[in-house]
Short mmCIF file of C-alpha atoms and ligand atoms in Angstrom, two decimals:
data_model
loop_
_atom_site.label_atom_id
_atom_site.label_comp_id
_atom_site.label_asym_id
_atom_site.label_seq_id
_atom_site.Cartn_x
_atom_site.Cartn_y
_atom_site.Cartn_z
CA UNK F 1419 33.93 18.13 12.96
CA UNK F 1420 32.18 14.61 13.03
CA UNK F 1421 28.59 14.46 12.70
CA UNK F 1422 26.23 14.48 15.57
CA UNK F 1423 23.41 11.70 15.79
CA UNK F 1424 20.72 11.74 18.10
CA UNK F 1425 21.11 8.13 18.23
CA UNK F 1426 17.71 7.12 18.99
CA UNK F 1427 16.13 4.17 17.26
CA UNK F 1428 13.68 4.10 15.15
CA UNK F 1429 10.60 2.06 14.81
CA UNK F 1430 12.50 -1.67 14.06
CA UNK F 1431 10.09 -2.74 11.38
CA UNK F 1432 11.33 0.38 9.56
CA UNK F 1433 15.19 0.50 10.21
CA UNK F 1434 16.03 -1.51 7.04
CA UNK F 1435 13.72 0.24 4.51
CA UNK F 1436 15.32 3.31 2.57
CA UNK F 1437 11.87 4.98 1.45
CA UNK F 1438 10.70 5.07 -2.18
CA UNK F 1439 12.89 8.15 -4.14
CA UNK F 1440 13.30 8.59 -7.27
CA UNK F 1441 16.71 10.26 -8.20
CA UNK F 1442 16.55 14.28 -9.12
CA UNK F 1443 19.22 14.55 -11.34
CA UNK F 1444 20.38 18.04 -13.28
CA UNK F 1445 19.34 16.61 -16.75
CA UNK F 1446 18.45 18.35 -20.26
CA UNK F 1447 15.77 15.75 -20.72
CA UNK F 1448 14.12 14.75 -17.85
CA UNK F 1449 11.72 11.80 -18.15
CA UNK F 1450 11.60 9.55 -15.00
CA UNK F 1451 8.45 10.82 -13.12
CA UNK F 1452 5.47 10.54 -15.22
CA UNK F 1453 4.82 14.68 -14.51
CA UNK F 1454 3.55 16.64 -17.77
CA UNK F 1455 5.99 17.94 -19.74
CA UNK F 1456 4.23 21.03 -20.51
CA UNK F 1457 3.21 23.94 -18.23
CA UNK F 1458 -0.10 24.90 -16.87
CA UNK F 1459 -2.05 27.68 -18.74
CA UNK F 1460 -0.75 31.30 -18.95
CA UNK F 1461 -4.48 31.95 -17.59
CA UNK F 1462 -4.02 29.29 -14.76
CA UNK F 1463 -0.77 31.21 -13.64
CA UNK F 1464 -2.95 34.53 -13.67
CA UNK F 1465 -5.84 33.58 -11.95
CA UNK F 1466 -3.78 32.16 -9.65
CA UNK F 1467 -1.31 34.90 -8.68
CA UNK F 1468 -4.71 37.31 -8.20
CA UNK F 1469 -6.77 35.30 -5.68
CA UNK F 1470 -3.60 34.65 -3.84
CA UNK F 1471 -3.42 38.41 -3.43
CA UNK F 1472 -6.83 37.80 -1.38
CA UNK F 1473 -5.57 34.56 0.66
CA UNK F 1474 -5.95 36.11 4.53
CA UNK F 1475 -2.17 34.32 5.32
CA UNK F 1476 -2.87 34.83 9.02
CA UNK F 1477 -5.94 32.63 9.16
CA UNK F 1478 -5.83 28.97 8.55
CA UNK F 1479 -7.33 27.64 4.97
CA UNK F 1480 -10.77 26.01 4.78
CA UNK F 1481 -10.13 22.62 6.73
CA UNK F 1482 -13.00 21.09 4.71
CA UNK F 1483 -11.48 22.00 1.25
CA UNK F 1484 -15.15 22.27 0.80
CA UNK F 1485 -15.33 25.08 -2.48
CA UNK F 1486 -12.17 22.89 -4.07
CA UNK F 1487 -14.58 19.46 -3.43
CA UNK F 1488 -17.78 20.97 -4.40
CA UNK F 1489 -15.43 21.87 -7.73
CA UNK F 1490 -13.90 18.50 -8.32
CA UNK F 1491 -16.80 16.68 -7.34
CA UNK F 1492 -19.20 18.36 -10.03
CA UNK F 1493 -16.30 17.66 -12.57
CA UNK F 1494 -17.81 14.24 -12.47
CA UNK F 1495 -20.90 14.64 -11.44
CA UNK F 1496 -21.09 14.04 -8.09
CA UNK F 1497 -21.29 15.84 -4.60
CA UNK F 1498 -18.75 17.10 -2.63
CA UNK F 1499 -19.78 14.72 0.22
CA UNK F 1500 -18.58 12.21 -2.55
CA UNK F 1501 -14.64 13.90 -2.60
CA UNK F 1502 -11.55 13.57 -0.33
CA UNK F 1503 -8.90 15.64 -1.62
CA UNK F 1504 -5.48 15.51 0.05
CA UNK F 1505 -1.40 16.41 -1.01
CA UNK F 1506 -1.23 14.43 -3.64
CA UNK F 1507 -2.25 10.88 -4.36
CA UNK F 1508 -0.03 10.16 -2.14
CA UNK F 1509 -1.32 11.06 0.97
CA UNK F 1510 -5.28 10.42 -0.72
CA UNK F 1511 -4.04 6.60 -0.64
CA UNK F 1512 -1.44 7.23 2.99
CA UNK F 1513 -5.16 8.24 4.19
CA UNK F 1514 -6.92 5.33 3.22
CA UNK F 1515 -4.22 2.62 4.92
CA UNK F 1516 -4.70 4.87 8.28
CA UNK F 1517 -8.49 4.58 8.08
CA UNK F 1518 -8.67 1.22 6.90
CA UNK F 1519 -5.84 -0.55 6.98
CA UNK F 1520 -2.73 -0.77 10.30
CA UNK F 1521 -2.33 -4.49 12.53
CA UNK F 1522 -3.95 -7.23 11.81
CA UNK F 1523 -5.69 -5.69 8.99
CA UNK F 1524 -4.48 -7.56 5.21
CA UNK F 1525 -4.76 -5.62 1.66
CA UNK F 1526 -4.23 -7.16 -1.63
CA UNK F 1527 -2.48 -5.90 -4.35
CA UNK F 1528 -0.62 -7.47 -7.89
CA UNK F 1529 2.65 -7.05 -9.01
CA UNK F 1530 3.98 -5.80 -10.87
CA UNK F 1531 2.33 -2.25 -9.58
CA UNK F 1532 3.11 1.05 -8.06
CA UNK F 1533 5.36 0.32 -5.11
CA UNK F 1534 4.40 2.65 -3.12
CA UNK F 1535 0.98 1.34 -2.37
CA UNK F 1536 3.42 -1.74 -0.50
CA UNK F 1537 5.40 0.82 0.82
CA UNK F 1538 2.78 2.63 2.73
CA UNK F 1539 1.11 -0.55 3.95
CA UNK F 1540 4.28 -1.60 5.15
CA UNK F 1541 4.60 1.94 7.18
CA UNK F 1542 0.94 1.96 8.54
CA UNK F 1543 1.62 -1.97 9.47
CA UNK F 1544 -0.83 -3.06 7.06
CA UNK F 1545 -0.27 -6.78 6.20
CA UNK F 1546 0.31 -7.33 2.55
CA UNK F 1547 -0.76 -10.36 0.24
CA UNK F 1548 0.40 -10.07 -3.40
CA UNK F 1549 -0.69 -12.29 -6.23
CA UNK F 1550 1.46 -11.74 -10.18
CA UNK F 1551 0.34 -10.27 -13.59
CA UNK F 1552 0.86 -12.59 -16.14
CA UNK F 1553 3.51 -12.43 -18.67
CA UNK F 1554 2.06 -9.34 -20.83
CA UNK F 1555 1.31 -7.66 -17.29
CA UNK F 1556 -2.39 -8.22 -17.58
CA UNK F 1557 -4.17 -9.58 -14.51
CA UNK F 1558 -5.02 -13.33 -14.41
CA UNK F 1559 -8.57 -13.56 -12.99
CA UNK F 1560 -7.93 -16.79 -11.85
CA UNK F 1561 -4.93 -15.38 -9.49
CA UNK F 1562 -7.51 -12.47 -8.11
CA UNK F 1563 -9.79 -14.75 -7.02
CA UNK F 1564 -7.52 -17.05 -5.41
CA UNK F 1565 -5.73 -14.61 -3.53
CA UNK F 1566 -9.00 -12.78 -2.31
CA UNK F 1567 -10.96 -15.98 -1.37
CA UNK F 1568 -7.90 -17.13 0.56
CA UNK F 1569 -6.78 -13.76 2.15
CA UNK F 1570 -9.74 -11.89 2.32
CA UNK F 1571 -8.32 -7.97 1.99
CA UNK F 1572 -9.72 -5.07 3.63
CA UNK F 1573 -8.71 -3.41 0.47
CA UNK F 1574 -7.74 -4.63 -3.02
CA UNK F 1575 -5.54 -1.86 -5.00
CA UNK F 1576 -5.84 -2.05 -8.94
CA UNK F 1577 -3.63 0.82 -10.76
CA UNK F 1578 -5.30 1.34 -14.47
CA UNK F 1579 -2.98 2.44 -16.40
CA UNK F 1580 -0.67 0.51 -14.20
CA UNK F 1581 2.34 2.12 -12.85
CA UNK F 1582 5.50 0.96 -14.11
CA UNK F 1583 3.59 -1.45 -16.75
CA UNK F 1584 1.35 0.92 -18.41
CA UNK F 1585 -2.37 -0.93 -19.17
CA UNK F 1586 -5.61 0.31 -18.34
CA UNK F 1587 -7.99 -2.35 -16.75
CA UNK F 1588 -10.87 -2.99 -18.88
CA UNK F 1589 -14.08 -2.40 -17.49
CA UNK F 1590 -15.17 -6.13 -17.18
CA UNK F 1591 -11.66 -6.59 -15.20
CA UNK F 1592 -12.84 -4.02 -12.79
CA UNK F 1593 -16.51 -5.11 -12.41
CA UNK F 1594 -15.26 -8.80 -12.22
CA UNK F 1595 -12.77 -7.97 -9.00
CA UNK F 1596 -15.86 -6.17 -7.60
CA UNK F 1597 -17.54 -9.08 -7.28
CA UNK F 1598 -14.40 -11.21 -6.01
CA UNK F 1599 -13.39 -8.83 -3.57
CA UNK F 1600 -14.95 -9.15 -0.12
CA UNK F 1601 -13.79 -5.00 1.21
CA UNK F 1602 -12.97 -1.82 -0.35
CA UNK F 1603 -11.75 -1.98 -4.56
CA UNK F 1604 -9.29 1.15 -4.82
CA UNK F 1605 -8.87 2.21 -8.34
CA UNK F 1606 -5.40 4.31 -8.54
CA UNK F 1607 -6.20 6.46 -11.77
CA UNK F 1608 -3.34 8.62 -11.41
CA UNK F 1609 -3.15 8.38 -15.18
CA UNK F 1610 -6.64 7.75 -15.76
CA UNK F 1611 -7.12 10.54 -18.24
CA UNK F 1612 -4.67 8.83 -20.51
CA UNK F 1613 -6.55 5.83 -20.77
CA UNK F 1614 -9.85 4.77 -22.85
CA UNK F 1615 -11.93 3.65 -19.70
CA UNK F 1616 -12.20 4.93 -16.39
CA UNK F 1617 -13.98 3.02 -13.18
CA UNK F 1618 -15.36 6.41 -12.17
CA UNK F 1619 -17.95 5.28 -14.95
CA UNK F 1620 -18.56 2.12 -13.46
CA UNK F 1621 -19.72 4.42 -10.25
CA UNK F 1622 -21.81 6.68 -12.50
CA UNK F 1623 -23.44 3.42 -13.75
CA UNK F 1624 -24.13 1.95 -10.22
CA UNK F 1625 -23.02 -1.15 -10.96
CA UNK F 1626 -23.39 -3.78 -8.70
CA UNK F 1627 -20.74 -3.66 -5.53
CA UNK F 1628 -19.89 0.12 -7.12
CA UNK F 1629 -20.70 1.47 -3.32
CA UNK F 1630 -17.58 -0.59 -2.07
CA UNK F 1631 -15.43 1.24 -5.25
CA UNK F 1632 -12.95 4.06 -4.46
CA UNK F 1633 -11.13 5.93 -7.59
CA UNK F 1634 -8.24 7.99 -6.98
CA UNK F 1635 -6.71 11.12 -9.63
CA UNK F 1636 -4.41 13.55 -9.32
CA UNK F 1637 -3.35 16.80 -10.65
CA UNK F 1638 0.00 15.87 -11.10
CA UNK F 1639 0.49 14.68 -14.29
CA UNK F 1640 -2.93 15.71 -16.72
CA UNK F 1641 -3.41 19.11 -15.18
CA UNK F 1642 0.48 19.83 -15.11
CA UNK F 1643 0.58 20.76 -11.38
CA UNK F 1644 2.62 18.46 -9.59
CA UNK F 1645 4.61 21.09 -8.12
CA UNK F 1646 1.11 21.70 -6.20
CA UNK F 1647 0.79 18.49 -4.76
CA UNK F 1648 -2.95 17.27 -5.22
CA UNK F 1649 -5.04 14.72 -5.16
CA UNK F 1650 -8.18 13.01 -4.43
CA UNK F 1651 -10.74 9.94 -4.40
CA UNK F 1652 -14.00 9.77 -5.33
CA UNK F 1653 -16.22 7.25 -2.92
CA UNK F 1654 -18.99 6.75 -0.95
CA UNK F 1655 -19.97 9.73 1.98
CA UNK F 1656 -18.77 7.16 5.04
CA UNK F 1657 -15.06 6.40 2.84
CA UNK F 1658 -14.23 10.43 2.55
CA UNK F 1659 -15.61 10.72 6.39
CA UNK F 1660 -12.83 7.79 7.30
CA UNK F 1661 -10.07 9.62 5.43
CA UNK F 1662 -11.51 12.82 6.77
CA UNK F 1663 -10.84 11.52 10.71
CA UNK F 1664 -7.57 10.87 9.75
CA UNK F 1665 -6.10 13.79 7.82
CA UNK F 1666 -4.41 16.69 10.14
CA UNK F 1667 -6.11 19.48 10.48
CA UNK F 1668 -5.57 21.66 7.89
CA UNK F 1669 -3.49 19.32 5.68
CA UNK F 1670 -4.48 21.10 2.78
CA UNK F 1671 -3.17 24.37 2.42
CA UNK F 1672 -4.76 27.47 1.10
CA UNK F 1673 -2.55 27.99 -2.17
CA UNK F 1674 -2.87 24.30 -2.93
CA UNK F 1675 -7.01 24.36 -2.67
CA UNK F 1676 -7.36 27.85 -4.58
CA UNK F 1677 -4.97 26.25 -7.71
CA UNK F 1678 -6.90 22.91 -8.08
CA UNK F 1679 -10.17 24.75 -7.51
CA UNK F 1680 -8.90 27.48 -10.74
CA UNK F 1681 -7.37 24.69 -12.95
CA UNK F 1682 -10.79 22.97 -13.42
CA UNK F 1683 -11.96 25.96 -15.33
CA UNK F 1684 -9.50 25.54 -17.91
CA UNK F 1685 -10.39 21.72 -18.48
CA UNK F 1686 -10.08 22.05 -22.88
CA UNK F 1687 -6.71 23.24 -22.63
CA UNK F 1688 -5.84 20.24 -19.83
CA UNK F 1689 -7.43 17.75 -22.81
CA UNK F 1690 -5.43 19.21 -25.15
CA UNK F 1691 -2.24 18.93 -23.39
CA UNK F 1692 -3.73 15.04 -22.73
CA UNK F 1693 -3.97 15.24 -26.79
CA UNK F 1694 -0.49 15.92 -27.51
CA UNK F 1695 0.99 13.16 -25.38
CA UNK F 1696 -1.09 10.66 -26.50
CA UNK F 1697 -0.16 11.44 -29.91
CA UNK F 1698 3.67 11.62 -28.84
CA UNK F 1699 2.78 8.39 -27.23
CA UNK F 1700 1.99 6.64 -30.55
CA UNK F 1701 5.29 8.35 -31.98
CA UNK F 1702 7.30 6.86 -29.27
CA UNK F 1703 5.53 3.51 -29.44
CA UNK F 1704 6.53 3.10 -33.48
CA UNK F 1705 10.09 4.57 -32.44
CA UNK F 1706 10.90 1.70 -29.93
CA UNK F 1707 9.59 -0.84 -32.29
CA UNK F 1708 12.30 -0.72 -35.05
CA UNK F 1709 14.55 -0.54 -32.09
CA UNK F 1710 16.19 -3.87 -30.16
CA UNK F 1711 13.55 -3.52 -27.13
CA UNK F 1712 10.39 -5.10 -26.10
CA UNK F 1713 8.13 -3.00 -25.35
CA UNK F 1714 4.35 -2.74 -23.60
CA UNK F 1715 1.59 -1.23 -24.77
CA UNK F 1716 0.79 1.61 -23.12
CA UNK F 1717 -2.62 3.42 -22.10
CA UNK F 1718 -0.13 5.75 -20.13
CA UNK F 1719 2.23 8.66 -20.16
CA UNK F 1720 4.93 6.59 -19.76
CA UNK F 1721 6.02 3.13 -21.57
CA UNK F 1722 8.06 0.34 -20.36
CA UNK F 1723 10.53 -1.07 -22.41
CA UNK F 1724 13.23 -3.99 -22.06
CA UNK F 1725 16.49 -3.68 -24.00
CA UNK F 1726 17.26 -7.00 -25.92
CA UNK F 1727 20.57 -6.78 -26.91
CA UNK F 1728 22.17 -4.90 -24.13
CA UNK F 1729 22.07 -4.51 -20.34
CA UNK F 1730 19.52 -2.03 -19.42
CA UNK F 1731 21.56 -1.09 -16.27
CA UNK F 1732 24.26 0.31 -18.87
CA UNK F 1733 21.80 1.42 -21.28
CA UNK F 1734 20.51 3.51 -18.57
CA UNK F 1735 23.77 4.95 -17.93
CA UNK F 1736 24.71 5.69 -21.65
CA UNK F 1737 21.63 7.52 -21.79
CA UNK F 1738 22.17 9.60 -18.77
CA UNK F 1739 25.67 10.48 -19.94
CA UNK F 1740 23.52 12.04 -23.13
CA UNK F 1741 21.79 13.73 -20.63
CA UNK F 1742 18.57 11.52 -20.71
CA UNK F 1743 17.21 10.42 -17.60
CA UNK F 1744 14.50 7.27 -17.58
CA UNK F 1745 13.34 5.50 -14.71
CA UNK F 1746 15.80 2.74 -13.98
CA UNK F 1747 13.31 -0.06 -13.19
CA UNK F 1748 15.74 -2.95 -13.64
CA UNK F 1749 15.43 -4.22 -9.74
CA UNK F 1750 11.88 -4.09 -8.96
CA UNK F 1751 10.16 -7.15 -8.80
CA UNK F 1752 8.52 -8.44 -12.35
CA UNK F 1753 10.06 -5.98 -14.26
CA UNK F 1754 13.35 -6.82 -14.49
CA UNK F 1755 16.05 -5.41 -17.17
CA UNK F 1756 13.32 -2.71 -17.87
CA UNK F 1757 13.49 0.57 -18.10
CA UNK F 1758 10.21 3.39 -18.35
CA UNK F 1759 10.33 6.48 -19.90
CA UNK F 1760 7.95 9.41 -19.51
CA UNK F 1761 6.15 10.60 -23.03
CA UNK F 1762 7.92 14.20 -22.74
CA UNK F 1763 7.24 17.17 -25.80
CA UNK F 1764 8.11 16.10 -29.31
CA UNK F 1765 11.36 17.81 -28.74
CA UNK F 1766 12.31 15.65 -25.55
CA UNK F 1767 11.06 12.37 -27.69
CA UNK F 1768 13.00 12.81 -30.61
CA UNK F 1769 15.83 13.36 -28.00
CA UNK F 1770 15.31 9.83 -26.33
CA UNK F 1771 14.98 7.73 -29.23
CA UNK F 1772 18.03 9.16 -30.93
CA UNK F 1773 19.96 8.55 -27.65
CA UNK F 1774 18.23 5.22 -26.90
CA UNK F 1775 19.66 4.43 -30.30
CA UNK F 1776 22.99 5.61 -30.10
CA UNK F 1777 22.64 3.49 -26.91
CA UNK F 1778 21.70 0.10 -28.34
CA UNK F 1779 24.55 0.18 -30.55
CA UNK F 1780 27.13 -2.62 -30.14
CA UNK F 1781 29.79 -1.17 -28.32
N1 PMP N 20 -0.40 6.71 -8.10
C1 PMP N 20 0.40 6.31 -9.10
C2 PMP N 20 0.06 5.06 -9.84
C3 PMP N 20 1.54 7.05 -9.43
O1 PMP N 20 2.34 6.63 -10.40
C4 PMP N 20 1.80 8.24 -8.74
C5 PMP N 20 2.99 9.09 -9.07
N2 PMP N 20 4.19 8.46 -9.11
C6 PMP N 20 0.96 8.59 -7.69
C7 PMP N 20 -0.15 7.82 -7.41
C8 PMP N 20 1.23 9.76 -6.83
O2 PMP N 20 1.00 10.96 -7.45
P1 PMP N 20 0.82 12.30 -6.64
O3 PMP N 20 1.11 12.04 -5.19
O4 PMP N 20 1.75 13.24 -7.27
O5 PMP N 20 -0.62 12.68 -6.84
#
């Protein structure tokens, strides 16, 4: 029997794009989405499974999220009028483009970075200028300025550590696009807790054009919950109203508010976990650098690397066929003939580097 189609077309700005996937492959060692590569707390899971004996199913959840704010916001010291917490980072940044962004409006961004903030501009019909990292993927000041002053974005997005390059922004990088930027300065921080500096402490400090900053975490990758799906900004009262007006009702379920809400009582065993990868980090670091790569530093749980001496395409493969599975970055713009790999346990490590190895080797 043929399949049926409805046949109806969709919006024509969006027939050609294919959505941003990354591919879910049955692997032994899976390290292609940046998650944690340990579980939550035996405690976590407890807690958990007990107050979700006392969710009321029938009703609908707390459309304010207000206990899981009040939560997250004291985590860093600030109110929960402060806190917009959403299904993931995902739909924390989706949220800002509908409030702020959509025709007519411009955001700024520099690539190489996480493609999906151009992905959901490009949805919400938010016009996109781009300016380039240079050549070690740090940004070029000069390049900020010039695309700001000539494009004047509603928002500019950094991402510290950047996604797929792996550097934190320094705090005078941050403090210096403050003052360049004419709208909203978005720090993604989806792997913030990975890095040495944070712009949440920028806020703390109140430093000058701090009420125009917005930092956005997740519990997906730290706090070993991405199975959850959530996330949130920290900002000014009016930014968390705007995303507030825009979020369905109820768009964060019950289950989802009660786990983030649990998980920041167990915050030493979350460092700890944040511990161990850094540490794997460094052992993956020295493991790629007697091997023929180049690779970035990373302030990350991930590092991006660039086979040498082979294609990375059919480095990829070789790996996969040992049961490895990296991100296969070898087509996105700036970082081409790379490949990223997620910092997974020692176990998992020891796994990729003697595959990456075995994969290197002249055929
Ligand atoms: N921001 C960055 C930079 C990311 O890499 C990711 C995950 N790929 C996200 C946001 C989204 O994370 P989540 O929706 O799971 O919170």
């Amino acid at each position: 029997m043929s399949a049926r189609r409805a046949g109806v077309p969709v919006r024509s700005d969006l027939a050609e794009r294919s959505g941003y996937h990354s591919p879910q492959v049955d692997v032994e060692v899976r390290l292609n989405t940046n998650e944690s590569p340990f579980a939550p707390p035996d405690s976590w899971r407890a807690e958990l499974a007990e107050e979700i004996g006392r969710i009321e199913f029938n009703r609908y959840p707390d459309r304010d999220a207000t206990a899981l704010r009040r939560t997250v916001g004291a985590s860093h010291g600030v109110g929960a009028d402060q806190v917009f917490c959403a299904n993931g980072s995902n739909e924390v940044l989706q949220s800002l483009f509908l409030a702020y962004g959509g025709p007519g409006r411009r955001v700024a961004l520099f690539e190489p970075t996480y493609a999906l903030h151009r992905h959901i501009a490009e949805v919400t019909n938010t016009d996109v200028v781009h300016g380039w990292r240079q050549r070690d993927f740090r940004l070029d000041l000069d390049e900020v300025e010039a695309v700001l002053a000539e494009s004047e974005p509603v928002i500019t997005f950094l991402c510290s550590p950047n996604n797929p390059t792996g550097g934190a922004e320094p705090a005078e990088v941050v403090r210096r696009v403050l003052d360049l930027a004419p709208g909203l300065v978005v720090v993604d921080e989806a792997y913030g807790q990975f890095a040495p500096t944070s712009a949440l402490d920028l806020r703390a400090e109140r430093v000058e054009g701090s009420e125009r900053l917005v930092v956005i975490r997740t519990f997906s990758k730290t706090w070993s919950m991405a199975a959850c799906r959530l996330g949130y900004l920290v900002a000014e009262a009016d930014v968390v109203q705007a995303c507030t007006m825009v979020a369905l009702p109820y768009h964060l379920d019950a289950v989802t508010q009660a786990a983030g809400r649990l998980a920041l009582r167990h915050q030493d065993e979350m460092h700890r976990r944040v511990a161990v990868v850094v540490e794997e980090r460094g052992r993956l670091t020295a493991g790629l650098a007697d091997l023929p790569v180049e690779a970035w530093p990373s302030d990350a749980n991930f590092i991006l690397f660039r086979p040498t001496r082979r294609d990375a395409s059919q480095v990829w493969q070789d790996l996969l066929s040992q049961s490895v599975l990296v991100r296969d970055c070898t087509t996105w713009p700036g970082v081409e003939g790379c490949l990223r790999v997620t910092v997974g346990t020692p176990e998992e490590n020891t796994r990729f580097l003697d595959a990456l190895r075995r994969a290197l080797e002249p055929a």
